[in-house]
PDB file of C-alpha atoms and ligand atoms in Angstrom:
ATOM      1  CA  MET A1419      -0.119   0.068  -0.053  1.00 74.00           C
ATOM      2  CA  GLY A1420       1.190   3.472  -0.834  1.00 92.00           C
ATOM      3  CA  HIS A1421       1.903   6.471   1.326  1.00 97.00           C
ATOM      4  CA  VAL A1422      -0.682   9.118   2.198  1.00 98.00           C
ATOM      5  CA  ILE A1423       1.101  12.324   3.154  1.00 98.00           C
ATOM      6  CA  ALA A1424      -0.599  15.635   4.048  1.00 98.00           C
ATOM      7  CA  THR A1425       1.291  19.022   3.642  1.00 98.00           C
ATOM      8  CA  ALA A1426      -0.012  21.305   6.398  1.00 96.00           C
ATOM      9  CA  ASN A1427       0.808  24.378   8.645  1.00 93.00           C
ATOM     10  CA  MET A1428      -1.701  26.687  10.410  1.00 91.00           C
ATOM     11  CA  LYS A1429       0.157  29.708   8.768  1.00 92.00           C
ATOM     12  CA  GLY A1430      -0.689  30.745   5.335  1.00 94.00           C
ATOM     13  CA  GLY A1431       1.803  31.531   2.422  1.00 95.00           C
ATOM     14  CA  VAL A1432       4.690  29.276   4.001  1.00 95.00           C
ATOM     15  CA  GLY A1433       5.157  27.110   0.788  1.00 97.00           C
ATOM     16  CA  LYS A1434       2.644  24.249   1.334  1.00 97.00           C
ATOM     17  CA  THR A1435       1.342  24.000  -2.132  1.00 98.00           C
ATOM     18  CA  THR A1436       4.609  24.672  -3.924  1.00 98.00           C
ATOM     19  CA  LEU A1437       6.085  21.934  -1.995  1.00 98.00           C
ATOM     20  CA  SER A1438       3.172  19.570  -2.637  1.00 98.00           C
ATOM     21  CA  VAL A1439       3.183  19.961  -6.254  1.00 98.00           C
ATOM     22  CA  ASN A1440       7.116  20.025  -6.664  1.00 98.00           C
ATOM     23  CA  LEU A1441       7.300  16.930  -4.377  1.00 98.00           C
ATOM     24  CA  ALA A1442       4.677  15.136  -6.411  1.00 98.00           C
ATOM     25  CA  THR A1443       6.382  15.873  -9.716  1.00 98.00           C
ATOM     26  CA  CYS A1444       9.807  14.712  -8.494  1.00 98.00           C
ATOM     27  CA  LEU A1445       8.373  11.478  -7.197  1.00 98.00           C
ATOM     28  CA  ALA A1446       6.739  10.728 -10.596  1.00 98.00           C
ATOM     29  CA  LYS A1447       9.584  12.270 -12.805  1.00 98.00           C
ATOM     30  CA  ASN A1448      12.716  11.018 -11.033  1.00 98.00           C
ATOM     31  CA  HIS A1449      11.509   7.950  -9.151  1.00 98.00           C
ATOM     32  CA  GLY A1450       8.771   6.623 -11.504  1.00 98.00           C
ATOM     33  CA  GLN A1451       6.150   6.599  -8.723  1.00 98.00           C
ATOM     34  CA  ARG A1452       2.568   6.839  -9.223  1.00 98.00           C
ATOM     35  CA  VAL A1453       1.329   9.976  -7.679  1.00 98.00           C
ATOM     36  CA  LEU A1454      -1.993  11.758  -6.929  1.00 98.00           C
ATOM     37  CA  VAL A1455      -2.213  15.234  -5.798  1.00 98.00           C
ATOM     38  CA  LEU A1456      -5.403  16.188  -3.936  1.00 98.00           C
ATOM     39  CA  ASP A1457      -6.138  19.951  -3.659  1.00 98.00           C
ATOM     40  CA  LEU A1458      -8.167  20.532  -0.404  1.00 98.00           C
ATOM     41  CA  ASP A1459      -7.999  24.354  -0.494  1.00 97.00           C
ATOM     42  CA  THR A1460     -10.520  26.560  -1.940  1.00 96.00           C
ATOM     43  CA  GLN A1461      -7.814  28.778  -3.178  1.00 97.00           C
ATOM     44  CA  ILE A1462      -7.218  25.906  -5.691  1.00 97.00           C
ATOM     45  CA  SER A1463      -3.380  26.808  -5.793  1.00 98.00           C
ATOM     46  CA  ALA A1464      -2.316  23.312  -6.344  1.00 98.00           C
ATOM     47  CA  THR A1465      -5.031  22.661  -9.082  1.00 98.00           C
ATOM     48  CA  LEU A1466      -3.793  25.818 -10.937  1.00 97.00           C
ATOM     49  CA  SER A1467      -0.214  24.827 -10.477  1.00 98.00           C
ATOM     50  CA  LEU A1468      -0.729  21.690 -12.520  1.00 98.00           C
ATOM     51  CA  MET A1469      -3.481  22.798 -14.930  1.00 97.00           C
ATOM     52  CA  SER A1470      -4.456  25.847 -16.915  1.00 96.00           C
ATOM     53  CA  PRO A1471      -7.460  27.993 -15.572  1.00 97.00           C
ATOM     54  CA  VAL A1472      -9.217  27.339 -18.918  1.00 97.00           C
ATOM     55  CA  ASP A1473      -9.028  23.615 -18.369  1.00 96.00           C
ATOM     56  CA  PHE A1474     -10.053  23.863 -14.882  1.00 97.00           C
ATOM     57  CA  ALA A1475     -13.196  26.038 -15.891  1.00 97.00           C
ATOM     58  CA  SER A1476     -14.109  23.404 -18.271  1.00 95.00           C
ATOM     59  CA  ARG A1477     -13.981  20.587 -15.720  1.00 94.00           C
ATOM     60  CA  ARG A1478     -15.745  22.575 -13.233  1.00 95.00           C
ATOM     61  CA  LYS A1479     -18.616  23.351 -15.726  1.00 94.00           C
ATOM     62  CA  LYS A1480     -18.852  19.417 -16.148  1.00 93.00           C
ATOM     63  CA  ARG A1481     -18.837  19.241 -12.337  1.00 91.00           C
ATOM     64  CA  LYS A1482     -15.625  17.107 -12.511  1.00 94.00           C
ATOM     65  CA  THR A1483     -14.094  18.371  -9.273  1.00 96.00           C
ATOM     66  CA  PHE A1484     -13.363  17.216  -5.595  1.00 96.00           C
ATOM     67  CA  ARG A1485     -16.686  18.947  -4.711  1.00 94.00           C
ATOM     68  CA  HIS A1486     -18.756  16.413  -6.187  1.00 92.00           C
ATOM     69  CA  LEU A1487     -16.949  13.606  -4.276  1.00 94.00           C
ATOM     70  CA  ILE A1488     -17.884  15.576  -0.904  1.00 93.00           C
ATOM     71  CA  ASP A1489     -21.346  16.325  -2.218  1.00 91.00           C
ATOM     72  CA  GLN A1490     -21.941  12.584  -2.679  1.00 90.00           C
ATOM     73  CA  ILE A1491     -21.432  12.040   1.103  1.00 89.00           C
ATOM     74  CA  ILE A1492     -23.092  15.182   2.298  1.00 87.00           C
ATOM     75  CA  THR A1493     -26.016  15.310   0.029  1.00 83.00           C
ATOM     76  CA  PRO A1494     -26.495  11.798  -1.532  1.00 75.00           C
ATOM     77  CA  GLY A1495     -28.996  11.883  -4.275  1.00 75.00           C
ATOM     78  CA  ASP A1496     -28.481  15.418  -5.346  1.00 69.00           C
ATOM     79  CA  ALA A1497     -24.811  14.835  -6.395  1.00 65.00           C
ATOM     80  CA  ALA A1498     -23.555  14.130  -9.777  1.00 65.00           C
ATOM     81  CA  ASP A1499     -22.961  10.511 -10.317  1.00 80.00           C
ATOM     82  CA  PHE A1500     -19.267  10.518 -11.153  1.00 87.00           C
ATOM     83  CA  THR A1501     -16.730   8.222  -9.620  1.00 93.00           C
ATOM     84  CA  ILE A1502     -13.434   9.455  -8.333  1.00 96.00           C
ATOM     85  CA  GLN A1503     -11.847   7.735 -11.189  1.00 96.00           C
ATOM     86  CA  ASP A1504     -13.863  10.043 -13.595  1.00 95.00           C
ATOM     87  CA  ILE A1505     -12.717  13.155 -11.878  1.00 96.00           C
ATOM     88  CA  ILE A1506      -8.988  12.415 -11.555  1.00 97.00           C
ATOM     89  CA  GLN A1507      -7.054  14.055 -14.354  1.00 97.00           C
ATOM     90  CA  ARG A1508      -4.351  11.665 -15.449  1.00 97.00           C
ATOM     91  CA  GLU A1509      -0.792  12.578 -16.715  1.00 97.00           C
ATOM     92  CA  VAL A1510      -0.985  16.268 -15.803  1.00 97.00           C
ATOM     93  CA  CYS A1511       1.778  18.307 -17.329  1.00 97.00           C
ATOM     94  CA  LYS A1512       2.006  15.489 -19.804  1.00 96.00           C
ATOM     95  CA  LEU A1513       4.105  13.503 -17.067  1.00 98.00           C
ATOM     96  CA  PRO A1514       3.461   9.748 -16.770  1.00 97.00           C
ATOM     97  CA  GLY A1515       2.571   8.880 -13.136  1.00 98.00           C
ATOM     98  CA  LEU A1516       1.516  12.439 -12.137  1.00 98.00           C
ATOM     99  CA  ASN A1517      -2.241  12.845 -11.497  1.00 98.00           C
ATOM    100  CA  LEU A1518      -4.592  15.368 -10.063  1.00 98.00           C
ATOM    101  CA  LEU A1519      -7.808  15.482  -8.346  1.00 98.00           C
ATOM    102  CA  PRO A1520      -8.807  18.979  -8.993  1.00 97.00           C
ATOM    103  CA  GLY A1521     -10.078  21.080  -6.270  1.00 97.00           C
ATOM    104  CA  ASP A1522     -12.879  23.593  -6.151  1.00 97.00           C
ATOM    105  CA  ILE A1523     -13.403  27.283  -5.158  1.00 96.00           C
ATOM    106  CA  ASP A1524     -16.534  26.003  -3.364  1.00 93.00           C
ATOM    107  CA  LEU A1525     -16.210  22.681  -1.473  1.00 92.00           C
ATOM    108  CA  TYR A1526     -18.852  22.398   1.231  1.00 89.00           C
ATOM    109  CA  ASP A1527     -21.315  24.236   3.326  1.00 87.00           C
ATOM    110  CA  GLU A1528     -20.533  23.951   7.182  1.00 85.00           C
ATOM    111  CA  PHE A1529     -24.361  24.534   7.882  1.00 87.00           C
ATOM    112  CA  VAL A1530     -25.398  21.424   5.593  1.00 87.00           C
ATOM    113  CA  VAL A1531     -22.670  19.266   7.286  1.00 88.00           C
ATOM    114  CA  SER A1532     -23.890  20.311  10.659  1.00 88.00           C
ATOM    115  CA  GLU A1533     -27.512  19.563   9.734  1.00 89.00           C
ATOM    116  CA  LEU A1534     -26.700  16.121   8.276  1.00 88.00           C
ATOM    117  CA  LEU A1535     -24.753  15.092  11.302  1.00 88.00           C
ATOM    118  CA  HIS A1536     -27.406  16.421  13.774  1.00 88.00           C
ATOM    119  CA  GLN A1537     -29.812  14.339  12.033  1.00 87.00           C
ATOM    120  CA  GLN A1538     -27.590  11.276  12.087  1.00 84.00           C
ATOM    121  CA  ALA A1539     -27.081  11.836  15.909  1.00 84.00           C
ATOM    122  CA  LEU A1540     -30.957  11.905  16.235  1.00 86.00           C
ATOM    123  CA  ASN A1541     -31.339   8.836  14.067  1.00 86.00           C
ATOM    124  CA  VAL A1542     -29.000   6.674  16.043  1.00 80.00           C
ATOM    125  CA  GLY A1543     -29.927   8.138  19.488  1.00 80.00           C
ATOM    126  CA  GLU A1544     -26.423   9.417  19.888  1.00 73.00           C
ATOM    127  CA  LYS A1545     -26.525  12.147  22.624  1.00 73.00           C
ATOM    128  CA  ASP A1546     -22.763  13.170  22.322  1.00 78.00           C
ATOM    129  CA  PHE A1547     -22.642  15.255  19.020  1.00 81.00           C
ATOM    130  CA  GLU A1548     -18.996  15.397  19.120  1.00 82.00           C
ATOM    131  CA  THR A1549     -18.714  11.607  18.731  1.00 83.00           C
ATOM    132  CA  ILE A1550     -20.678  11.807  15.602  1.00 86.00           C
ATOM    133  CA  TRP A1551     -18.702  14.641  14.396  1.00 86.00           C
ATOM    134  CA  ASN A1552     -15.324  13.261  15.182  1.00 86.00           C
ATOM    135  CA  ARG A1553     -16.343  10.094  13.186  1.00 86.00           C
ATOM    136  CA  PHE A1554     -17.402  11.953  10.369  1.00 90.00           C
ATOM    137  CA  GLU A1555     -14.198  13.731  10.125  1.00 88.00           C
ATOM    138  CA  ARG A1556     -12.073  10.593  10.478  1.00 86.00           C
ATOM    139  CA  ILE A1557     -13.843   8.812   7.709  1.00 88.00           C
ATOM    140  CA  LEU A1558     -14.643  11.538   5.128  1.00 93.00           C
ATOM    141  CA  LEU A1559     -11.451  11.613   3.098  1.00 96.00           C
ATOM    142  CA  GLY A1560     -10.577   7.962   3.893  1.00 94.00           C
ATOM    143  CA  LYS A1561     -13.991   7.078   2.277  1.00 94.00           C
ATOM    144  CA  ILE A1562     -13.439   9.332  -0.727  1.00 96.00           C
ATOM    145  CA  LEU A1563      -9.882   7.808  -1.417  1.00 97.00           C
ATOM    146  CA  GLU A1564     -10.642   4.110  -0.657  1.00 95.00           C
ATOM    147  CA  PRO A1565     -11.524   2.988  -4.325  1.00 95.00           C
ATOM    148  CA  ILE A1566      -8.140   4.445  -5.570  1.00 96.00           C
ATOM    149  CA  ARG A1567      -5.768   4.150  -2.445  1.00 95.00           C
ATOM    150  CA  ASN A1568      -4.096   0.930  -3.813  1.00 96.00           C
ATOM    151  CA  ASP A1569      -3.576   2.618  -7.469  1.00 97.00           C
ATOM    152  CA  TYR A1570      -1.008   4.993  -6.215  1.00 98.00           C
ATOM    153  CA  ASP A1571       2.476   4.873  -4.400  1.00 98.00           C
ATOM    154  CA  PHE A1572       2.007   8.432  -3.023  1.00 98.00           C
ATOM    155  CA  ILE A1573      -1.140  10.585  -2.321  1.00 98.00           C
ATOM    156  CA  ILE A1574      -0.169  14.101  -1.526  1.00 98.00           C
ATOM    157  CA  LEU A1575      -2.973  16.147   0.366  1.00 98.00           C
ATOM    158  CA  ASP A1576      -2.504  19.871   0.006  1.00 98.00           C
ATOM    159  CA  CYS A1577      -4.240  21.314   3.068  1.00 98.00           C
ATOM    160  CA  ALA A1578      -5.543  24.885   3.348  1.00 97.00           C
ATOM    161  CA  PRO A1579      -3.789  27.071   6.052  1.00 95.00           C
ATOM    162  CA  GLY A1580      -5.584  26.961   9.434  1.00 91.00           C
ATOM    163  CA  TYR A1581      -7.435  23.846  10.593  1.00 91.00           C
ATOM    164  CA  ASN A1582     -10.611  23.186   8.973  1.00 92.00           C
ATOM    165  CA  LEU A1583     -12.775  20.008   8.690  1.00 93.00           C
ATOM    166  CA  LEU A1584     -10.741  18.936   5.633  1.00 96.00           C
ATOM    167  CA  THR A1585      -7.374  19.290   7.147  1.00 96.00           C
ATOM    168  CA  ARG A1586      -8.515  17.408  10.349  1.00 94.00           C
ATOM    169  CA  SER A1587      -9.810  14.543   7.885  1.00 95.00           C
ATOM    170  CA  ALA A1588      -6.552  14.803   5.853  1.00 97.00           C
ATOM    171  CA  LEU A1589      -4.571  14.295   9.066  1.00 95.00           C
ATOM    172  CA  ALA A1590      -6.694  11.532  10.162  1.00 94.00           C
ATOM    173  CA  THR A1591      -6.406   9.565   7.060  1.00 95.00           C
ATOM    174  CA  SER A1592      -2.745  10.296   6.288  1.00 97.00           C
ATOM    175  CA  ASP A1593       0.268   8.153   7.277  1.00 97.00           C
ATOM    176  CA  TYR A1594       2.510  11.050   7.548  1.00 98.00           C
ATOM    177  CA  TYR A1595       2.575  15.024   7.379  1.00 97.00           C
ATOM    178  CA  ILE A1596       5.153  17.495   6.036  1.00 98.00           C
ATOM    179  CA  LEU A1597       5.233  20.901   7.918  1.00 96.00           C
ATOM    180  CA  PRO A1598       6.687  23.431   5.586  1.00 96.00           C
ATOM    181  CA  ALA A1599       7.626  26.629   7.308  1.00 94.00           C
ATOM    182  CA  LYS A1600       9.529  29.923   6.617  1.00 92.00           C
ATOM    183  CA  PRO A1601      12.323  30.599   9.148  1.00 90.00           C
ATOM    184  CA  GLU A1602      10.351  33.311  10.872  1.00 87.00           C
ATOM    185  CA  PRO A1603       8.759  33.434  14.230  1.00 84.00           C
ATOM    186  CA  LEU A1604       5.047  33.483  13.000  1.00 84.00           C
ATOM    187  CA  SER A1605       5.582  30.579  10.633  1.00 80.00           C
ATOM    188  CA  VAL A1606       7.214  28.594  13.473  1.00 83.00           C
ATOM    189  CA  VAL A1607       4.266  29.223  15.795  1.00 85.00           C
ATOM    190  CA  GLY A1608       2.137  27.808  12.932  1.00 83.00           C
ATOM    191  CA  ILE A1609       4.167  24.516  13.600  1.00 88.00           C
ATOM    192  CA  GLN A1610       3.617  24.813  17.256  1.00 89.00           C
ATOM    193  CA  LEU A1611      -0.100  25.285  16.932  1.00 90.00           C
ATOM    194  CA  LEU A1612      -0.599  22.505  14.397  1.00 91.00           C
ATOM    195  CA  GLU A1613       1.304  20.218  16.580  1.00 91.00           C
ATOM    196  CA  ARG A1614      -0.860  21.073  19.536  1.00 92.00           C
ATOM    197  CA  ARG A1615      -4.069  20.403  17.417  1.00 91.00           C
ATOM    198  CA  ILE A1616      -2.764  17.136  16.136  1.00 93.00           C
ATOM    199  CA  ALA A1617      -2.050  16.040  19.754  1.00 92.00           C
ATOM    200  CA  GLN A1618      -5.755  17.036  20.636  1.00 89.00           C
ATOM    201  CA  LEU A1619      -6.986  15.207  17.621  1.00 87.00           C
ATOM    202  CA  LYS A1620      -5.233  12.183  18.486  1.00 88.00           C
ATOM    203  CA  ASP A1621      -6.538  12.338  22.035  1.00 87.00           C
ATOM    204  CA  SER A1622     -10.084  13.012  21.002  1.00 81.00           C
ATOM    205  CA  HIS A1623     -10.110   9.776  18.670  1.00 76.00           C
ATOM    206  CA  GLU A1624      -8.162   7.660  21.214  1.00 73.00           C
ATOM    207  CA  HIS A1625     -11.179   5.552  22.103  1.00 73.00           C
ATOM    208  CA  GLU A1626     -12.357   4.665  18.585  1.00 74.00           C
ATOM    209  CA  GLN A1627     -10.143   3.950  15.690  1.00 77.00           C
ATOM    210  CA  LYS A1628      -6.702   5.567  16.531  1.00 86.00           C
ATOM    211  CA  ILE A1629      -5.212   8.369  14.441  1.00 86.00           C
ATOM    212  CA  GLU A1630      -1.594   7.059  13.516  1.00 90.00           C
ATOM    213  CA  THR A1631      -0.227   9.947  11.462  1.00 95.00           C
ATOM    214  CA  LYS A1632       3.497  10.838  11.854  1.00 96.00           C
ATOM    215  CA  MET A1633       5.489  13.947  11.308  1.00 96.00           C
ATOM    216  CA  LEU A1634       7.770  13.159   8.248  1.00 97.00           C
ATOM    217  CA  GLY A1635       9.693  16.304   8.692  1.00 97.00           C
ATOM    218  CA  ILE A1636       9.780  20.088   8.938  1.00 96.00           C
ATOM    219  CA  VAL A1637      10.889  21.741   5.675  1.00 97.00           C
ATOM    220  CA  PHE A1638      12.312  25.327   5.778  1.00 95.00           C
ATOM    221  CA  THR A1639      11.231  27.113   2.643  1.00 95.00           C
ATOM    222  CA  MET A1640      11.825  30.469   0.793  1.00 94.00           C
ATOM    223  CA  LEU A1641      15.257  31.247   2.343  1.00 91.00           C
ATOM    224  CA  SER A1642      16.976  34.280   0.879  1.00 86.00           C
ATOM    225  CA  ASN A1643      20.639  34.425   0.032  1.00 75.00           C
ATOM    226  CA  ASN A1644      21.085  37.732   2.082  1.00 71.00           C
ATOM    227  CA  LEU A1645      23.941  37.083   4.381  1.00 61.00           C
ATOM    228  CA  LEU A1646      22.300  39.255   7.197  1.00 63.00           C
ATOM    229  CA  ASN A1647      19.051  37.181   6.896  1.00 72.00           C
ATOM    230  CA  GLY A1648      21.366  34.038   6.927  1.00 76.00           C
ATOM    231  CA  ARG A1649      22.520  34.574  10.462  1.00 79.00           C
ATOM    232  CA  TYR A1650      18.819  35.270  11.682  1.00 81.00           C
ATOM    233  CA  TYR A1651      17.524  32.123  10.029  1.00 84.00           C
ATOM    234  CA  LYS A1652      20.076  30.034  11.503  1.00 86.00           C
ATOM    235  CA  GLN A1653      19.046  31.050  14.960  1.00 86.00           C
ATOM    236  CA  VAL A1654      15.230  30.261  14.089  1.00 87.00           C
ATOM    237  CA  ILE A1655      16.184  27.037  12.654  1.00 88.00           C
ATOM    238  CA  HIS A1656      18.269  26.065  15.495  1.00 88.00           C
ATOM    239  CA  ARG A1657      15.409  26.717  17.995  1.00 88.00           C
ATOM    240  CA  VAL A1658      13.200  24.359  15.984  1.00 90.00           C
ATOM    241  CA  ASP A1659      16.102  21.838  15.934  1.00 89.00           C
ATOM    242  CA  GLN A1660      16.039  22.159  19.684  1.00 88.00           C
ATOM    243  CA  ASP A1661      12.184  21.886  20.054  1.00 88.00           C
ATOM    244  CA  TYR A1662      11.492  19.039  17.568  1.00 89.00           C
ATOM    245  CA  GLY A1663      14.817  17.112  17.384  1.00 89.00           C
ATOM    246  CA  LYS A1664      17.454  17.651  14.568  1.00 90.00           C
ATOM    247  CA  GLU A1665      16.182  14.340  12.769  1.00 92.00           C
ATOM    248  CA  LYS A1666      12.746  16.015  12.357  1.00 94.00           C
ATOM    249  CA  VAL A1667      14.124  19.050  10.496  1.00 95.00           C
ATOM    250  CA  CYS A1668      15.058  18.268   6.774  1.00 96.00           C
ATOM    251  CA  GLN A1669      18.550  19.031   5.846  1.00 95.00           C
ATOM    252  CA  ASN A1670      17.533  20.075   2.373  1.00 96.00           C
ATOM    253  CA  GLN A1671      16.100  23.664   2.541  1.00 94.00           C
ATOM    254  CA  ILE A1672      14.245  25.550  -0.333  1.00 96.00           C
ATOM    255  CA  PRO A1673      15.725  28.871  -1.445  1.00 94.00           C
ATOM    256  CA  ILE A1674      13.664  31.761  -2.676  1.00 94.00           C
ATOM    257  CA  ASP A1675      13.795  31.404  -6.330  1.00 96.00           C
ATOM    258  CA  VAL A1676      11.687  33.547  -8.779  1.00 96.00           C
ATOM    259  CA  ASN A1677      11.525  30.439 -11.084  1.00 97.00           C
ATOM    260  CA  VAL A1678       9.696  28.662  -8.530  1.00 97.00           C
ATOM    261  CA  ALA A1679       6.974  31.324  -8.197  1.00 96.00           C
ATOM    262  CA  LYS A1680       6.752  32.048 -11.976  1.00 96.00           C
ATOM    263  CA  ALA A1681       6.368  28.339 -12.813  1.00 96.00           C
ATOM    264  CA  VAL A1682       2.435  28.741 -12.149  1.00 95.00           C
ATOM    265  CA  ASP A1683       2.477  30.854 -15.306  1.00 95.00           C
ATOM    266  CA  SER A1684       3.243  28.014 -17.507  1.00 95.00           C
ATOM    267  CA  PHE A1685       0.776  25.538 -15.409  1.00 96.00           C
ATOM    268  CA  MET A1686       3.546  23.438 -14.346  1.00 96.00           C
ATOM    269  CA  PRO A1687       5.793  23.043 -11.249  1.00 98.00           C
ATOM    270  CA  ALA A1688       9.305  24.628 -11.314  1.00 98.00           C
ATOM    271  CA  VAL A1689      10.976  21.075 -11.398  1.00 98.00           C
ATOM    272  CA  LEU A1690       9.428  20.661 -14.905  1.00 98.00           C
ATOM    273  CA  ASN A1691       9.507  24.260 -16.144  1.00 96.00           C
ATOM    274  CA  SER A1692      13.037  25.235 -14.983  1.00 97.00           C
ATOM    275  CA  PRO A1693      14.804  21.989 -13.974  1.00 97.00           C
ATOM    276  CA  ASN A1694      18.187  23.540 -13.553  1.00 97.00           C
ATOM    277  CA  SER A1695      17.120  26.422 -11.330  1.00 97.00           C
ATOM    278  CA  ALA A1696      18.233  26.533  -7.563  1.00 96.00           C
ATOM    279  CA  GLY A1697      14.785  26.078  -6.407  1.00 97.00           C
ATOM    280  CA  SER A1698      14.286  22.971  -8.393  1.00 98.00           C
ATOM    281  CA  ARG A1699      17.457  21.322  -7.487  1.00 98.00           C
ATOM    282  CA  ALA A1700      16.509  21.945  -3.971  1.00 98.00           C
ATOM    283  CA  PHE A1701      13.019  20.194  -4.441  1.00 98.00           C
ATOM    284  CA  VAL A1702      14.835  17.257  -6.187  1.00 98.00           C
ATOM    285  CA  ALA A1703      17.318  16.910  -3.192  1.00 98.00           C
ATOM    286  CA  LEU A1704      14.403  17.155  -0.635  1.00 98.00           C
ATOM    287  CA  THR A1705      12.409  14.458  -2.451  1.00 98.00           C
ATOM    288  CA  GLN A1706      15.387  11.994  -2.140  1.00 98.00           C
ATOM    289  CA  GLU A1707      15.911  12.942   1.592  1.00 98.00           C
ATOM    290  CA  LEU A1708      12.107  12.371   2.253  1.00 98.00           C
ATOM    291  CA  LEU A1709      12.182   8.996   0.574  1.00 97.00           C
ATOM    292  CA  GLN A1710      15.273   8.054   2.747  1.00 97.00           C
ATOM    293  CA  LYS A1711      13.164   9.119   5.822  1.00 95.00           C
ATOM    294  CA  LEU A1712      10.379   6.834   4.556  1.00 94.00           C
TER     295      LEU A1712
HETATM  296  N1  ATP B3287      10.940  28.825  -3.197  1.00 58.07           N
HETATM  297  C1  ATP B3287      10.137  29.769  -3.439  1.00 58.07           C
HETATM  298  N2  ATP B3287      10.674  30.819  -4.192  1.00 58.07           N
HETATM  299  C2  ATP B3287       9.922  31.889  -4.423  1.00 58.07           C
HETATM  300  N3  ATP B3287       8.601  32.042  -4.478  1.00 58.07           N
HETATM  301  C3  ATP B3287       8.028  30.978  -3.748  1.00 58.07           C
HETATM  302  C4  ATP B3287       8.703  29.798  -3.220  1.00 58.07           C
HETATM  303  N4  ATP B3287       7.769  28.855  -2.627  1.00 58.07           N
HETATM  304  C5  ATP B3287       6.696  29.547  -2.823  1.00 58.07           C
HETATM  305  N5  ATP B3287       6.645  30.721  -3.490  1.00 58.07           N
HETATM  306  C6  ATP B3287       5.534  31.713  -3.729  1.00 58.07           C
HETATM  307  O1  ATP B3287       5.036  32.156  -2.449  1.00 58.07           O
HETATM  308  C7  ATP B3287       3.689  32.176  -2.463  1.00 58.07           C
HETATM  309  C8  ATP B3287       3.002  31.341  -1.417  1.00 58.07           C
HETATM  310  O2  ATP B3287       3.309  29.872  -1.602  1.00 58.07           O
HETATM  311  P1  ATP B3287       2.419  28.698  -1.656  1.00 58.07           P
HETATM  312  O3  ATP B3287       1.267  29.155  -2.139  1.00 58.07           O
HETATM  313  O4  ATP B3287       3.114  27.316  -1.981  1.00 58.07           O
HETATM  314  O5  ATP B3287       2.216  28.845  -0.063  1.00 58.07           O
HETATM  315  P2  ATP B3287       0.995  28.059   0.985  1.00 58.07           P
HETATM  316  O6  ATP B3287       1.626  27.748   2.287  1.00 58.07           O
HETATM  317  O7  ATP B3287       0.502  26.812   0.174  1.00 58.07           O
HETATM  318  O8  ATP B3287      -0.051  29.299   0.875  1.00 58.07           O
HETATM  319  P3  ATP B3287      -1.446  29.133   1.458  1.00 58.07           P
HETATM  320  O9  ATP B3287      -1.575  29.054   2.938  1.00 58.07           O
HETATM  321  O10 ATP B3287      -2.283  30.408   0.972  1.00 58.07           O
HETATM  322  O11 ATP B3287      -2.104  27.897   0.802  1.00 58.07           O
HETATM  323  C9  ATP B3287       3.274  31.798  -3.914  1.00 58.07           C
HETATM  324  O12 ATP B3287       3.020  32.816  -4.641  1.00 58.07           O
HETATM  325  C10 ATP B3287       4.458  30.908  -4.309  1.00 58.07           C
HETATM  326  O13 ATP B3287       4.633  31.087  -5.788  1.00 58.07           O
HETATM  327 MG1   MG B3288      -1.574  26.525  -0.363  1.00 58.07          MG
END
């Protein structure tokens, strides 16, 4: 069975999506792995990093996005009758092995979810609403991915910033999570907050099926070459080494590189668009390091 890996940090804009799509691409391109990227963020950055806005708009018109898989669970009967296999876009960026489950700018309505779960609680006579809610979170993504879980060596879940229902479900169904962070205090606070939330999540599910996800590594991203910054970065990274253990902090860091940011313009990750750039080389090395950790 393959690995399910979530990319998460409470803090926004720390490079989660850029890491997800470049890691997925390296795994397919350099290691011959079968990889699926699932975009769990309504900003659809992962989707638009691997597919043009025109292609996305045409898929959305046909209702072939992740939204309809959630709909099938939340509002069965109303939802379009597509399977997950119909929705997955194969060989994105013309790269064999690289597949995308496109996200959507509109994924689910919290009110509808609450109503559904409230009804379920009444039906089964469960007085503790939290138990029903926790069970729903734990199985939501696992249930959606079940039919294709064995078709892939890696499923990468690109989480939104913060800690919403889909992030909790991604953590609950994943084998590992990766924490990208900028070497800045607020981004590091994002790591601490997420770690605390994951501990709470594991606690709250302890009596039912246990949540087993493990931290694969903290990846420092967007480091500038400025020497003055360099000294400051080292201090922040040293603090994180001490807090989480050196073995949890990836040795390969991702530099700031304009080629990484502008790759989105060509609807493909930097490791395909500008493979010789410093950013791309760092993603290639990081992928090897993460594979070794696994
Ligand atoms: N190594 C890099 N060099 C230059 N720009 C980068 C690099 N990594 C990411 N960026 C840019 O920084 C911005 C934020 O990156 P990204 O979208 O990956 O972060 P995120 O954590 O997924 O954000 P969000 O929390 O909004 O989902 C993007 O515009 C991206 O192109
Ligand atoms: Mg993102």
